[in-house]
Coordinates of C-alpha atoms in Angstrom, one line a residue:
M1 CA -19.8 4.1 25.5
D2 CA -21.3 6.6 23.1
L3 CA -18.5 8.0 20.9
S4 CA -20.7 9.3 18.1
N5 CA -20.1 13.0 19.0
K6 CA -16.4 12.7 19.6
V7 CA -13.8 13.4 16.9
W8 CA -10.2 12.9 18.0
L9 CA -7.2 14.3 16.1
L10 CA -5.7 10.8 15.9
D11 CA -9.0 9.0 15.4
V12 CA -8.0 6.3 12.9
D13 CA -11.7 5.7 11.9
S14 CA -12.3 9.4 11.0
E15 CA -11.4 10.9 7.6
Q16 CA -10.8 14.3 9.3
S17 CA -7.9 13.2 11.4
A18 CA -4.1 13.5 11.4
F19 CA -3.8 9.7 11.1
T20 CA -5.8 9.7 7.8
W21 CA -3.5 12.6 6.6
L22 CA -0.5 10.5 7.4
S23 CA -2.0 7.5 5.6
V24 CA -2.6 9.7 2.5
V25 CA 1.0 11.0 2.6
A26 CA 2.5 7.5 3.1
T27 CA 0.6 5.8 0.3
F28 CA 1.1 8.7 -2.1
S29 CA 4.9 8.7 -1.3
V30 CA 5.0 5.0 -2.1
A31 CA 3.2 5.6 -5.4
W32 CA 5.8 8.3 -6.2
I33 CA 8.7 5.9 -5.5
L34 CA 7.0 3.1 -7.5
F35 CA 6.7 5.5 -10.5
A36 CA 10.4 6.3 -10.2
A37 CA 11.2 2.6 -10.0
G38 CA 9.1 2.0 -13.1
G39 CA 10.9 4.8 -15.0
D40 CA 14.3 3.3 -14.0
A41 CA 13.1 -0.2 -15.1
A42 CA 12.0 1.3 -18.4
M43 CA 15.4 2.9 -19.0
R44 CA 17.2 -0.4 -18.3
G45 CA 14.8 -2.3 -20.5
S46 CA 13.6 -4.4 -17.5
R47 CA 10.7 -6.8 -18.1
F48 CA 9.3 -5.7 -14.8
K49 CA 8.6 -2.1 -15.7
W50 CA 4.8 -2.7 -16.1
H51 CA 4.8 -4.4 -12.7
W52 CA 6.2 -1.2 -11.2
Y53 CA 3.7 1.0 -13.0
F54 CA 0.8 -1.1 -12.0
L55 CA 1.8 -1.0 -8.4
A56 CA 2.3 2.8 -8.7
A57 CA -1.2 3.2 -10.0
L58 CA -2.6 0.9 -7.3
F59 CA -1.0 3.0 -4.5
L60 CA -2.1 6.2 -6.1
L61 CA -5.7 4.8 -5.9
L62 CA -5.1 3.7 -2.3
S63 CA -4.0 7.2 -1.5
F64 CA -7.2 8.7 -3.0
D65 CA -9.3 6.1 -1.2
E66 CA -7.8 7.0 2.2
F67 CA -9.8 10.3 2.2
A68 CA -12.5 9.6 -0.4
T69 CA -13.5 6.3 1.2
V70 CA -14.3 4.7 -2.2
H71 CA -14.3 1.2 -0.8
E72 CA -16.8 2.1 1.9
K73 CA -19.2 3.5 -0.8
I74 CA -18.7 0.3 -2.8
S75 CA -19.4 -1.8 0.3
A76 CA -22.6 0.2 0.9
V77 CA -23.8 -0.5 -2.6
L78 CA -23.1 -4.2 -2.3
T79 CA -24.7 -4.4 1.1
S80 CA -27.9 -2.9 -0.3
K81 CA -28.1 -5.6 -2.9
F82 CA -27.0 -8.6 -0.8
H83 CA -27.8 -9.7 2.7
N84 CA -24.4 -10.1 4.4
T85 CA -23.7 -11.1 7.9
G86 CA -20.8 -12.1 10.2
L87 CA -17.4 -11.9 8.6
L88 CA -19.0 -10.8 5.3
Y89 CA -20.9 -7.9 6.9
F90 CA -18.5 -5.5 5.1
A91 CA -19.3 -6.8 1.6
W92 CA -16.2 -5.5 -0.1
A93 CA -13.6 -7.2 2.1
A94 CA -13.8 -10.8 1.0
P95 CA -13.8 -10.1 -2.8
A96 CA -11.0 -7.7 -2.4
G97 CA -9.0 -10.3 -0.4
V98 CA -9.5 -12.9 -3.1
I99 CA -8.5 -10.5 -5.9
S100 CA -5.5 -9.4 -4.0
L101 CA -4.2 -12.9 -3.4
L102 CA -4.7 -13.8 -7.0
G103 CA -3.0 -10.6 -8.1
L104 CA 0.0 -11.3 -5.9
T105 CA 0.8 -14.4 -7.9
A106 CA 1.5 -12.2 -10.9
F107 CA 4.2 -10.5 -8.9
I108 CA 6.1 -13.6 -7.7
P109 CA 8.8 -13.2 -10.5
L110 CA 9.3 -9.6 -9.4
I111 CA 9.6 -10.6 -5.7
R112 CA 12.1 -13.4 -6.6
S113 CA 14.3 -10.9 -8.4
F114 CA 14.9 -9.1 -5.1
A115 CA 17.7 -9.9 -2.6
P116 CA 16.4 -12.6 -0.1
R117 CA 16.1 -10.1 2.8
L118 CA 14.2 -7.6 0.8
A119 CA 12.0 -10.3 -0.8
I120 CA 11.0 -11.5 2.7
L121 CA 10.2 -8.0 3.8
M122 CA 8.1 -7.4 0.7
V123 CA 6.0 -10.4 1.4
L124 CA 5.8 -9.4 5.1
S125 CA 4.5 -5.9 4.0
A126 CA 1.8 -7.6 1.9
V127 CA 0.8 -9.8 4.8
L128 CA 0.7 -6.9 7.2
F129 CA -1.4 -4.7 4.9
L130 CA -3.8 -7.4 3.7
G131 CA -4.1 -8.8 7.3
G132 CA -5.3 -5.4 8.4
A133 CA -7.3 -4.2 5.3
V134 CA -9.0 -7.5 4.8
G135 CA -8.6 -9.8 7.8
F136 CA -9.3 -7.4 10.6
E137 CA -11.9 -5.6 8.5
M138 CA -13.8 -8.8 8.2
V139 CA -13.5 -9.5 12.0
G140 CA -14.5 -5.9 12.6
G141 CA -17.6 -6.4 10.4
S142 CA -18.9 -9.2 12.6
I143 CA -18.4 -7.0 15.6
A144 CA -20.1 -4.0 13.9
E145 CA -23.1 -6.1 13.1
A146 CA -23.5 -7.2 16.6
E147 CA -22.5 -4.2 18.6
G148 CA -22.4 -1.2 16.2
T149 CA -19.5 0.8 15.0
E150 CA -19.3 2.9 18.2
S151 CA -18.6 0.0 20.5
F152 CA -15.3 -0.3 22.3
R153 CA -14.4 -3.6 20.7
Y154 CA -15.0 -2.3 17.2
R155 CA -12.9 0.8 17.9
M156 CA -10.0 -1.3 19.2
L157 CA -10.2 -3.6 16.1
T158 CA -10.2 -0.5 13.9
N159 CA -7.1 0.7 15.5
I160 CA -5.3 -2.6 15.0
E161 CA -6.6 -2.8 11.4
E162 CA -5.3 0.7 10.5
G163 CA -2.0 0.1 12.4
L164 CA -1.3 -3.0 10.4
E165 CA -2.1 -1.2 7.2
M166 CA 0.3 1.6 8.1
A167 CA 3.0 -0.9 9.1
G168 CA 2.6 -2.7 5.8
V169 CA 2.9 0.5 3.8
L170 CA 6.0 1.7 5.8
T171 CA 7.6 -1.7 5.4
F172 CA 7.0 -1.6 1.7
A173 CA 8.4 1.9 1.5
Y174 CA 11.6 0.7 3.2
V175 CA 11.9 -2.2 0.8
L176 CA 11.5 0.2 -2.2
L177 CA 14.0 2.7 -0.9
S178 CA 16.5 -0.1 -0.2
Y179 CA 16.0 -1.5 -3.7
M180 CA 16.4 1.9 -5.3
E181 CA 19.6 2.6 -3.3
G182 CA 21.0 -0.8 -4.5
V183 CA 20.1 0.0 -8.1
A184 CA 21.8 3.4 -7.8
A185 CA 24.9 1.8 -6.3
T186 CA 25.2 -0.7 -9.1
S187 CA 24.6 1.9 -11.8
A188 CA 27.1 4.4 -10.3
P189 CA 30.2 2.6 -11.9
D190 CA 28.6 2.8 -15.3
Y191 CA 27.9 6.5 -15.0
A192 CA 31.5 7.0 -13.8
S193 CA 32.8 5.1 -16.8
M194 CA 30.7 7.1 -19.2
R195 CA 32.1 10.3 -17.7
R196 CA 35.6 9.1 -18.1
E197 CA 35.0 8.2 -21.7
S198 CA 33.4 11.5 -22.4
S199 CA 36.4 13.3 -20.8
L200 CA 38.9 11.3 -22.9
L201 CA 37.0 12.1 -26.1
T202 CA 37.0 15.8 -25.2
R203 CA 40.8 15.7 -24.6
G204 CA 41.3 13.8 -27.9
R205 CA 39.7 16.7 -29.7

């Protein structure tokens, strides 16, 4: 099946599609929430503020990569220098996976600071995203090498890959919004107390 001349509005493997636009919006929105979480952590003197800012910068980069395809350009450079086959056909995937897994260890204290349900969902979001971005990308590479990027099997794997990535991002967004809601709820009494004290001082004058 020759799909080279077909561009679909919801083609997940095309940078000029609605799905890519949604991915850009989703990852950028998560970056914005993470920056807000970092600002809140800084105000409270939390030791995790740099964790939040690092994640915000990472998702900002992911948002840019969604339409600029930086990782594909890096993969092309690596492929031109090294002969990769099978699961390593897309040269960037394996190193990115190793770096991501090592990086996750630095965020274990942050994850453990969450309520158990949110901590589990945060880990699940990472598994979904990395499973798609790295796991299915590597499987897709072996198919692309054997059948080309226009084969039906490769296209199906690409849809699963992008779907898992989006599911991971949306799950992470839910975790962040739930966390921020919890922080706002616990901070509300303090704000109310400050307002009461301010009102009493005003009356005292």
